[in-house]
Amino acid sequence: MGLVIQSVSTSTEVVNGRRITTRKIIENGQERTEVEEDGQLKSIKINGREQLKC
């Protein structure tokens, strides 16, 4: 197996009573941004491009 390098930064803020958590994950040169609202995943971006959420 190869070496996996991962960096994770998380920020949480409350907007109009809703808790918004943004998680930025950089893994092997690929950047993924996940946004959760009140614990539910709302969006995923990989390298800046919106991904379909199933």
mmCIF file with all atom_site columns, C-alpha atoms in Angstrom:
data_model
loop_
_atom_site.group_PDB
_atom_site.id
_atom_site.type_symbol
_atom_site.label_atom_id
_atom_site.label_alt_id
_atom_site.label_comp_id
_atom_site.label_asym_id
_atom_site.label_entity_id
_atom_site.label_seq_id
_atom_site.pdbx_PDB_ins_code
_atom_site.Cartn_x
_atom_site.Cartn_y
_atom_site.Cartn_z
_atom_site.occupancy
_atom_site.B_iso_or_equiv
_atom_site.pdbx_formal_charge
_atom_site.auth_seq_id
_atom_site.auth_comp_id
_atom_site.auth_asym_id
_atom_site.auth_atom_id
_atom_site.pdbx_PDB_model_num
ATOM 1  C CA . MET A 1 1  ? 0.000   0.000  0.000  1.00 0.00 ? 1  MET A CA 1
ATOM 2  C CA . GLY A 1 2  ? 1.104   3.550  -0.701 1.00 0.00 ? 2  GLY A CA 1
ATOM 3  C CA . LEU A 1 3  ? 1.417   6.414  1.693  1.00 0.00 ? 3  LEU A CA 1
ATOM 4  C CA . VAL A 1 4  ? -1.833  8.344  2.269  1.00 0.00 ? 4  VAL A CA 1
ATOM 5  C CA . ILE A 1 5  ? -1.507  11.995 3.260  1.00 0.00 ? 5  ILE A CA 1
ATOM 6  C CA . GLN A 1 6  ? -4.646  13.644 4.589  1.00 0.00 ? 6  GLN A CA 1
ATOM 7  C CA . SER A 1 7  ? -5.406  17.106 5.979  1.00 0.00 ? 7  SER A CA 1
ATOM 8  C CA . VAL A 1 8  ? -8.820  17.905 7.488  1.00 0.00 ? 8  VAL A CA 1
ATOM 9  C CA . SER A 1 9  ? -10.128 21.288 8.607  1.00 0.00 ? 9  SER A CA 1
ATOM 10 C CA . THR A 1 10 ? -13.601 21.773 10.063 1.00 0.00 ? 10 THR A CA 1
ATOM 11 C CA . SER A 1 11 ? -15.585 24.912 10.808 1.00 0.00 ? 11 SER A CA 1
ATOM 12 C CA . THR A 1 12 ? -19.023 25.192 12.388 1.00 0.00 ? 12 THR A CA 1
ATOM 13 C CA . GLU A 1 13 ? -21.283 28.222 12.561 1.00 0.00 ? 13 GLU A CA 1
ATOM 14 C CA . VAL A 1 14 ? -24.896 28.880 13.492 1.00 0.00 ? 14 VAL A CA 1
ATOM 15 C CA . VAL A 1 15 ? -26.895 30.797 10.873 1.00 0.00 ? 15 VAL A CA 1
ATOM 16 C CA . ASN A 1 16 ? -30.566 31.603 11.538 1.00 0.00 ? 16 ASN A CA 1
ATOM 17 C CA . GLY A 1 17 ? -30.702 28.840 14.156 1.00 0.00 ? 17 GLY A CA 1
ATOM 18 C CA . ARG A 1 18 ? -29.195 26.214 11.841 1.00 0.00 ? 18 ARG A CA 1
ATOM 19 C CA . ARG A 1 19 ? -25.842 24.620 12.516 1.00 0.00 ? 19 ARG A CA 1
ATOM 20 C CA . ILE A 1 20 ? -23.681 24.650 9.366  1.00 0.00 ? 20 ILE A CA 1
ATOM 21 C CA . THR A 1 21 ? -20.548 22.485 9.400  1.00 0.00 ? 21 THR A CA 1
ATOM 22 C CA . THR A 1 22 ? -18.023 22.748 6.576  1.00 0.00 ? 22 THR A CA 1
ATOM 23 C CA . ARG A 1 23 ? -15.332 20.084 6.338  1.00 0.00 ? 23 ARG A CA 1
ATOM 24 C CA . LYS A 1 24 ? -12.404 20.515 3.918  1.00 0.00 ? 24 LYS A CA 1
ATOM 25 C CA . ILE A 1 25 ? -10.420 17.330 3.290  1.00 0.00 ? 25 ILE A CA 1
ATOM 26 C CA . ILE A 1 26 ? -7.253  17.210 1.216  1.00 0.00 ? 26 ILE A CA 1
ATOM 27 C CA . GLU A 1 27 ? -6.128  13.679 0.468  1.00 0.00 ? 27 GLU A CA 1
ATOM 28 C CA . ASN A 1 28 ? -3.352  12.776 -1.976 1.00 0.00 ? 28 ASN A CA 1
ATOM 29 C CA . GLY A 1 29 ? -3.673  16.141 -3.743 1.00 0.00 ? 29 GLY A CA 1
ATOM 30 C CA . GLN A 1 30 ? -7.458  15.929 -4.153 1.00 0.00 ? 30 GLN A CA 1
ATOM 31 C CA . GLU A 1 31 ? -9.624  18.451 -2.286 1.00 0.00 ? 31 GLU A CA 1
ATOM 32 C CA . ARG A 1 32 ? -13.102 17.519 -1.051 1.00 0.00 ? 32 ARG A CA 1
ATOM 33 C CA . THR A 1 33 ? -15.480 19.970 0.657  1.00 0.00 ? 33 THR A CA 1
ATOM 34 C CA . GLU A 1 34 ? -18.512 18.650 2.532  1.00 0.00 ? 34 GLU A CA 1
ATOM 35 C CA . VAL A 1 35 ? -21.270 20.887 3.922  1.00 0.00 ? 35 VAL A CA 1
ATOM 36 C CA . GLU A 1 36 ? -23.682 19.616 6.570  1.00 0.00 ? 36 GLU A CA 1
ATOM 37 C CA . GLU A 1 37 ? -26.748 21.444 7.837  1.00 0.00 ? 37 GLU A CA 1
ATOM 38 C CA . ASP A 1 38 ? -28.108 20.279 11.209 1.00 0.00 ? 38 ASP A CA 1
ATOM 39 C CA . GLY A 1 39 ? -26.285 16.957 10.783 1.00 0.00 ? 39 GLY A CA 1
ATOM 40 C CA . GLN A 1 40 ? -27.528 16.249 7.247  1.00 0.00 ? 40 GLN A CA 1
ATOM 41 C CA . LEU A 1 41 ? -25.118 16.259 4.322  1.00 0.00 ? 41 LEU A CA 1
ATOM 42 C CA . LYS A 1 42 ? -26.168 19.014 1.909  1.00 0.00 ? 42 LYS A CA 1
ATOM 43 C CA . SER A 1 43 ? -23.344 19.199 -0.636 1.00 0.00 ? 43 SER A CA 1
ATOM 44 C CA . ILE A 1 44 ? -20.051 17.660 -1.709 1.00 0.00 ? 44 ILE A CA 1
ATOM 45 C CA . LYS A 1 45 ? -17.489 19.316 -3.949 1.00 0.00 ? 45 LYS A CA 1
ATOM 46 C CA . ILE A 1 46 ? -14.438 17.524 -5.295 1.00 0.00 ? 46 ILE A CA 1
ATOM 47 C CA . ASN A 1 47 ? -11.717 19.823 -6.634 1.00 0.00 ? 47 ASN A CA 1
ATOM 48 C CA . GLY A 1 48 ? -14.295 22.646 -6.730 1.00 0.00 ? 48 GLY A CA 1
ATOM 49 C CA . ARG A 1 49 ? -16.888 20.743 -8.769 1.00 0.00 ? 49 ARG A CA 1
ATOM 50 C CA . GLU A 1 50 ? -20.288 19.967 -7.264 1.00 0.00 ? 50 GLU A CA 1
ATOM 51 C CA . GLN A 1 51 ? -21.004 16.238 -7.015 1.00 0.00 ? 51 GLN A CA 1
ATOM 52 C CA . LEU A 1 52 ? -24.405 14.580 -7.119 1.00 0.00 ? 52 LEU A CA 1
ATOM 53 C CA . LYS A 1 53 ? -25.624 13.528 -3.695 1.00 0.00 ? 53 LYS A CA 1
ATOM 54 C CA . CYS A 1 54 ? -27.373 10.145 -3.588 1.00 0.00 ? 54 CYS A CA 1
#
